[in-house]
Amino acid sequence: MLVEELSEAQSALKRIQRISKYMAVILKVAVILFCLVWVAIIIALGLMALSFIPSNSAVEASTVIPFGFYGFATILLLIILQGVFSDIAKGSSPFTKKQVRRFRWAALVLFLGAVLEALFSSGAQFLIQSENMNVEYRDSSNGNILSINAGSILGSALLLTMSFVFEYGVILQEFTDDTL
């Protein structure tokens, strides 16, 4: 009975490692492709902002900077995810302090993105909308708009919560390792 359970657990671990290996490769390709597209869009927006490329609408720094940061944040998040799956594919436990730090960095990046977007949103009309969960405050006297990205804030809170769950898993794993 115990031998069968051990065999099933080892089989499940091998399956998870194999899936994690594929996910790590897919995410690595996604990082490369996203970087190429992101750089091309940033260059095009920069050239439009400097009026080297004609455009029908004004491209301002208040549009380019948040878009640039969100692209950078997306690349960081993809790299963090790729690192998580890569470590699991190598046989490392997901409950390590390294994973906890990764989740906290991801939470920080998302939160900073929401703050940056709110700072640049005052009175700006975005050419590129990055998310759909925006909360907007409109000042009727002068028409200014303050946009707060609730999706990024909630995602940040979720990742921070996951970091505490993983930290708890690290403590439990250390405790069981000490007792065995």
PDB file of C-alpha atoms in Angstrom:
ATOM      1  CA  MET A   1       0.000   0.000   0.000  1.00  0.00           C
ATOM      2  CA  LEU A   2       2.727   2.455   0.978  1.00  0.00           C
ATOM      3  CA  VAL A   3       4.780   1.466  -2.081  1.00  0.00           C
ATOM      4  CA  GLU A   4       1.800   2.199  -4.375  1.00  0.00           C
ATOM      5  CA  GLU A   5       1.239   5.624  -2.797  1.00  0.00           C
ATOM      6  CA  LEU A   6       4.925   6.454  -3.137  1.00  0.00           C
ATOM      7  CA  SER A   7       4.880   5.349  -6.772  1.00  0.00           C
ATOM      8  CA  GLU A   8       1.802   7.502  -7.492  1.00  0.00           C
ATOM      9  CA  ALA A   9       3.426  10.517  -5.807  1.00  0.00           C
ATOM     10  CA  GLN A  10       6.621  10.062  -7.833  1.00  0.00           C
ATOM     11  CA  SER A  11       4.590   9.729 -11.034  1.00  0.00           C
ATOM     12  CA  ALA A  12       2.675  12.929 -10.224  1.00  0.00           C
ATOM     13  CA  LEU A  13       5.926  14.776  -9.496  1.00  0.00           C
ATOM     14  CA  LYS A  14       7.414  13.643 -12.831  1.00  0.00           C
ATOM     15  CA  ARG A  15       4.279  14.807 -14.656  1.00  0.00           C
ATOM     16  CA  ILE A  16       4.414  18.207 -12.914  1.00  0.00           C
ATOM     17  CA  GLN A  17       8.112  18.549 -13.765  1.00  0.00           C
ATOM     18  CA  ARG A  18       7.436  17.693 -17.427  1.00  0.00           C
ATOM     19  CA  ILE A  19       4.569  20.227 -17.658  1.00  0.00           C
ATOM     20  CA  SER A  20       6.715  22.824 -15.882  1.00  0.00           C
ATOM     21  CA  LYS A  21       9.512  22.259 -18.391  1.00  0.00           C
ATOM     22  CA  TYR A  22       7.125  22.944 -21.294  1.00  0.00           C
ATOM     23  CA  MET A  23       5.705  26.005 -19.535  1.00  0.00           C
ATOM     24  CA  ALA A  24       9.221  27.363 -18.916  1.00  0.00           C
ATOM     25  CA  VAL A  25      10.052  27.026 -22.624  1.00  0.00           C
ATOM     26  CA  ILE A  26       6.738  28.602 -23.702  1.00  0.00           C
ATOM     27  CA  LEU A  27       7.265  31.514 -21.298  1.00  0.00           C
ATOM     28  CA  LYS A  28      10.845  32.007 -22.510  1.00  0.00           C
ATOM     29  CA  VAL A  29       9.575  32.280 -26.098  1.00  0.00           C
ATOM     30  CA  ALA A  30       6.802  34.628 -24.903  1.00  0.00           C
ATOM     31  CA  VAL A  31       9.385  36.879 -23.220  1.00  0.00           C
ATOM     32  CA  ILE A  32      11.435  37.112 -26.408  1.00  0.00           C
ATOM     33  CA  LEU A  33       8.421  37.788 -28.643  1.00  0.00           C
ATOM     34  CA  PHE A  34       6.907  40.302 -26.233  1.00  0.00           C
ATOM     35  CA  CYS A  35      10.252  42.131 -25.940  1.00  0.00           C
ATOM     36  CA  LEU A  36      10.507  42.456 -29.716  1.00  0.00           C
ATOM     37  CA  VAL A  37       6.936  43.749 -30.108  1.00  0.00           C
ATOM     38  CA  TRP A  38       7.205  46.037 -27.074  1.00  0.00           C
ATOM     39  CA  VAL A  39      10.463  47.624 -28.283  1.00  0.00           C
ATOM     40  CA  ALA A  40       8.993  48.157 -31.763  1.00  0.00           C
ATOM     41  CA  ILE A  41       5.884  49.857 -30.324  1.00  0.00           C
ATOM     42  CA  ILE A  42       7.936  52.028 -27.950  1.00  0.00           C
ATOM     43  CA  ILE A  43      10.167  53.128 -30.837  1.00  0.00           C
ATOM     44  CA  ALA A  44       7.123  53.904 -33.003  1.00  0.00           C
ATOM     45  CA  LEU A  45       5.424  55.847 -30.190  1.00  0.00           C
ATOM     46  CA  GLY A  46       8.648  57.715 -29.485  1.00  0.00           C
ATOM     47  CA  LEU A  47       9.031  58.650 -33.141  1.00  0.00           C
ATOM     48  CA  MET A  48       5.397  59.798 -33.232  1.00  0.00           C
ATOM     49  CA  ALA A  49       5.920  61.845 -30.084  1.00  0.00           C
ATOM     50  CA  LEU A  50       8.953  63.496 -31.679  1.00  0.00           C
ATOM     51  CA  SER A  51       6.906  64.027 -34.883  1.00  0.00           C
ATOM     52  CA  PHE A  52       9.224  61.918 -37.026  1.00  0.00           C
ATOM     53  CA  ILE A  53       6.276  59.701 -37.969  1.00  0.00           C
ATOM     54  CA  PRO A  54       3.044  61.497 -38.851  1.00  0.00           C
ATOM     55  CA  SER A  55       0.045  60.508 -36.770  1.00  0.00           C
ATOM     56  CA  ASN A  56      -3.588  61.589 -36.589  1.00  0.00           C
ATOM     57  CA  SER A  57      -3.548  61.993 -32.817  1.00  0.00           C
ATOM     58  CA  ALA A  58      -1.099  63.572 -30.453  1.00  0.00           C
ATOM     59  CA  VAL A  59       1.238  61.150 -28.728  1.00  0.00           C
ATOM     60  CA  GLU A  60       2.382  62.523 -25.403  1.00  0.00           C
ATOM     61  CA  ALA A  61       4.753  61.348 -22.697  1.00  0.00           C
ATOM     62  CA  SER A  62       1.709  60.733 -20.489  1.00  0.00           C
ATOM     63  CA  THR A  63       0.794  57.954 -22.916  1.00  0.00           C
ATOM     64  CA  VAL A  64       4.219  56.556 -23.748  1.00  0.00           C
ATOM     65  CA  ILE A  65       5.631  56.351 -20.196  1.00  0.00           C
ATOM     66  CA  PRO A  66       2.810  54.251 -18.649  1.00  0.00           C
ATOM     67  CA  PHE A  67       2.722  52.022 -21.736  1.00  0.00           C
ATOM     68  CA  GLY A  68       6.495  51.627 -21.527  1.00  0.00           C
ATOM     69  CA  PHE A  69       6.332  50.775 -17.843  1.00  0.00           C
ATOM     70  CA  TYR A  70       3.513  48.267 -18.351  1.00  0.00           C
ATOM     71  CA  GLY A  71       5.517  46.583 -21.089  1.00  0.00           C
ATOM     72  CA  PHE A  72       8.529  46.430 -18.791  1.00  0.00           C
ATOM     73  CA  ALA A  73       6.323  45.117 -15.969  1.00  0.00           C
ATOM     74  CA  THR A  74       4.856  42.445 -18.248  1.00  0.00           C
ATOM     75  CA  ILE A  75       8.352  41.325 -19.231  1.00  0.00           C
ATOM     76  CA  LEU A  76       9.355  41.132 -15.564  1.00  0.00           C
ATOM     77  CA  LEU A  77       6.229  39.131 -14.711  1.00  0.00           C
ATOM     78  CA  LEU A  78       6.844  36.717 -17.580  1.00  0.00           C
ATOM     79  CA  ILE A  79      10.469  36.272 -16.450  1.00  0.00           C
ATOM     80  CA  ILE A  80       9.315  35.650 -12.866  1.00  0.00           C
ATOM     81  CA  LEU A  81       6.797  33.031 -14.040  1.00  0.00           C
ATOM     82  CA  GLN A  82       9.403  31.437 -16.261  1.00  0.00           C
ATOM     83  CA  GLY A  83      11.742  31.220 -13.266  1.00  0.00           C
ATOM     84  CA  VAL A  84       9.055  29.563 -11.127  1.00  0.00           C
ATOM     85  CA  PHE A  85       8.355  26.890 -13.761  1.00  0.00           C
ATOM     86  CA  SER A  86      12.052  26.445 -14.548  1.00  0.00           C
ATOM     87  CA  ASP A  87      12.865  25.745 -10.887  1.00  0.00           C
ATOM     88  CA  ILE A  88      10.004  23.236 -10.617  1.00  0.00           C
ATOM     89  CA  ALA A  89      11.155  21.548 -13.848  1.00  0.00           C
ATOM     90  CA  LYS A  90      14.627  21.138 -12.295  1.00  0.00           C
ATOM     91  CA  GLY A  91      13.089  19.356  -9.314  1.00  0.00           C
ATOM     92  CA  SER A  92      13.243  22.221  -6.819  1.00  0.00           C
ATOM     93  CA  SER A  93      10.447  22.641  -4.352  1.00  0.00           C
ATOM     94  CA  PRO A  94       8.085  25.527  -5.134  1.00  0.00           C
ATOM     95  CA  PHE A  95       8.071  26.355  -1.421  1.00  0.00           C
ATOM     96  CA  THR A  96      11.350  28.243  -1.204  1.00  0.00           C
ATOM     97  CA  LYS A  97      12.255  31.735  -0.073  1.00  0.00           C
ATOM     98  CA  LYS A  98      13.293  32.441  -3.660  1.00  0.00           C
ATOM     99  CA  GLN A  99       9.708  31.875  -4.856  1.00  0.00           C
ATOM    100  CA  VAL A 100       8.379  34.060  -2.025  1.00  0.00           C
ATOM    101  CA  ARG A 101      10.682  36.872  -3.169  1.00  0.00           C
ATOM    102  CA  ARG A 102       9.558  36.401  -6.774  1.00  0.00           C
ATOM    103  CA  PHE A 103       5.894  36.753  -5.829  1.00  0.00           C
ATOM    104  CA  ARG A 104       6.643  39.866  -3.764  1.00  0.00           C
ATOM    105  CA  TRP A 105       8.600  41.464  -6.605  1.00  0.00           C
ATOM    106  CA  ALA A 106       5.723  40.736  -8.973  1.00  0.00           C
ATOM    107  CA  ALA A 107       3.277  42.312  -6.505  1.00  0.00           C
ATOM    108  CA  LEU A 108       5.487  45.386  -6.195  1.00  0.00           C
ATOM    109  CA  VAL A 109       5.800  45.766  -9.976  1.00  0.00           C
ATOM    110  CA  LEU A 110       2.025  45.587 -10.440  1.00  0.00           C
ATOM    111  CA  PHE A 111       1.365  48.058  -7.631  1.00  0.00           C
ATOM    112  CA  LEU A 112       3.964  50.523  -8.953  1.00  0.00           C
ATOM    113  CA  GLY A 113       2.366  50.231 -12.385  1.00  0.00           C
ATOM    114  CA  ALA A 114      -1.008  51.213 -10.956  1.00  0.00           C
ATOM    115  CA  VAL A 115       0.524  54.171  -9.094  1.00  0.00           C
ATOM    116  CA  LEU A 116       2.440  55.318 -12.178  1.00  0.00           C
ATOM    117  CA  GLU A 117      -0.670  55.053 -14.326  1.00  0.00           C
ATOM    118  CA  ALA A 118      -2.671  57.088 -11.807  1.00  0.00           C
ATOM    119  CA  LEU A 119       0.032  59.777 -11.730  1.00  0.00           C
ATOM    120  CA  PHE A 120       0.134  60.094 -15.505  1.00  0.00           C
ATOM    121  CA  SER A 121      -3.614  59.791 -16.032  1.00  0.00           C
ATOM    122  CA  SER A 122      -4.613  63.170 -14.659  1.00  0.00           C
ATOM    123  CA  GLY A 123      -6.121  64.984 -17.629  1.00  0.00           C
ATOM    124  CA  ALA A 124      -4.696  62.539 -20.194  1.00  0.00           C
ATOM    125  CA  GLN A 125      -6.615  60.569 -22.777  1.00  0.00           C
ATOM    126  CA  PHE A 126      -4.923  57.219 -23.364  1.00  0.00           C
ATOM    127  CA  LEU A 127      -4.261  56.018 -26.879  1.00  0.00           C
ATOM    128  CA  ILE A 128      -3.588  52.523 -25.608  1.00  0.00           C
ATOM    129  CA  GLN A 129      -5.700  51.090 -22.813  1.00  0.00           C
ATOM    130  CA  SER A 130      -3.754  48.445 -20.935  1.00  0.00           C
ATOM    131  CA  GLU A 131      -6.507  47.013 -18.745  1.00  0.00           C
ATOM    132  CA  ASN A 132     -10.284  47.066 -18.422  1.00  0.00           C
ATOM    133  CA  MET A 133     -10.643  47.374 -14.636  1.00  0.00           C
ATOM    134  CA  ASN A 134     -10.081  51.114 -14.351  1.00  0.00           C
ATOM    135  CA  VAL A 135     -11.781  53.303 -11.780  1.00  0.00           C
ATOM    136  CA  GLU A 136     -11.964  56.871 -13.050  1.00  0.00           C
ATOM    137  CA  TYR A 137     -12.566  60.023 -11.056  1.00  0.00           C
ATOM    138  CA  ARG A 138     -13.748  62.955 -13.160  1.00  0.00           C
ATOM    139  CA  ASP A 139     -13.556  66.553 -12.041  1.00  0.00           C
ATOM    140  CA  SER A 140     -16.551  68.258 -13.630  1.00  0.00           C
ATOM    141  CA  SER A 141     -15.158  71.754 -13.088  1.00  0.00           C
ATOM    142  CA  ASN A 142     -12.071  71.364 -15.270  1.00  0.00           C
ATOM    143  CA  GLY A 143     -12.551  67.973 -16.959  1.00  0.00           C
ATOM    144  CA  ASN A 144      -9.522  66.281 -15.379  1.00  0.00           C
ATOM    145  CA  ILE A 145      -9.624  62.502 -15.098  1.00  0.00           C
ATOM    146  CA  LEU A 146      -7.761  60.421 -12.530  1.00  0.00           C
ATOM    147  CA  SER A 147      -7.662  56.772 -13.587  1.00  0.00           C
ATOM    148  CA  ILE A 148      -6.853  54.085 -11.026  1.00  0.00           C
ATOM    149  CA  ASN A 149      -6.163  50.619 -12.373  1.00  0.00           C
ATOM    150  CA  ALA A 150      -8.076  48.375  -9.973  1.00  0.00           C
ATOM    151  CA  GLY A 151      -6.976  45.244 -11.845  1.00  0.00           C
ATOM    152  CA  SER A 152      -3.313  45.899 -11.101  1.00  0.00           C
ATOM    153  CA  ILE A 153      -4.015  46.739  -7.477  1.00  0.00           C
ATOM    154  CA  LEU A 154      -6.101  43.578  -6.993  1.00  0.00           C
ATOM    155  CA  GLY A 155      -3.495  41.493  -8.853  1.00  0.00           C
ATOM    156  CA  SER A 156      -0.811  42.961  -6.628  1.00  0.00           C
ATOM    157  CA  ALA A 157      -2.809  42.084  -3.507  1.00  0.00           C
ATOM    158  CA  LEU A 158      -3.366  38.546  -4.826  1.00  0.00           C
ATOM    159  CA  LEU A 159       0.352  38.040  -5.495  1.00  0.00           C
ATOM    160  CA  LEU A 160       1.245  39.425  -2.076  1.00  0.00           C
ATOM    161  CA  THR A 161      -1.243  37.009  -0.498  1.00  0.00           C
ATOM    162  CA  MET A 162       0.265  34.126  -2.497  1.00  0.00           C
ATOM    163  CA  SER A 163       3.726  35.125  -1.236  1.00  0.00           C
ATOM    164  CA  PHE A 164       2.500  34.751   2.351  1.00  0.00           C
ATOM    165  CA  VAL A 165       0.948  31.355   1.548  1.00  0.00           C
ATOM    166  CA  PHE A 166       4.232  30.235  -0.007  1.00  0.00           C
ATOM    167  CA  GLU A 167       6.163  31.613   2.965  1.00  0.00           C
ATOM    168  CA  TYR A 168       3.912  29.537   5.227  1.00  0.00           C
ATOM    169  CA  GLY A 169       4.686  26.530   3.006  1.00  0.00           C
ATOM    170  CA  VAL A 170       8.425  27.226   3.407  1.00  0.00           C
ATOM    171  CA  ILE A 171       8.057  27.267   7.197  1.00  0.00           C
ATOM    172  CA  LEU A 172       6.032  24.024   7.167  1.00  0.00           C
ATOM    173  CA  GLN A 173       8.556  22.357   4.874  1.00  0.00           C
ATOM    174  CA  GLU A 174      11.457  23.403   7.108  1.00  0.00           C
ATOM    175  CA  PHE A 175       9.548  22.129  10.146  1.00  0.00           C
ATOM    176  CA  THR A 176       8.855  18.734   8.564  1.00  0.00           C
ATOM    177  CA  ASP A 177      12.451  18.474   7.348  1.00  0.00           C
ATOM    178  CA  ASP A 178      13.662  19.134  10.885  1.00  0.00           C
ATOM    179  CA  THR A 179      11.347  16.521  12.403  1.00  0.00           C
ATOM    180  CA  LEU A 180      12.324  13.843   9.887  1.00  0.00           C
TER     181      LEU A 180
END
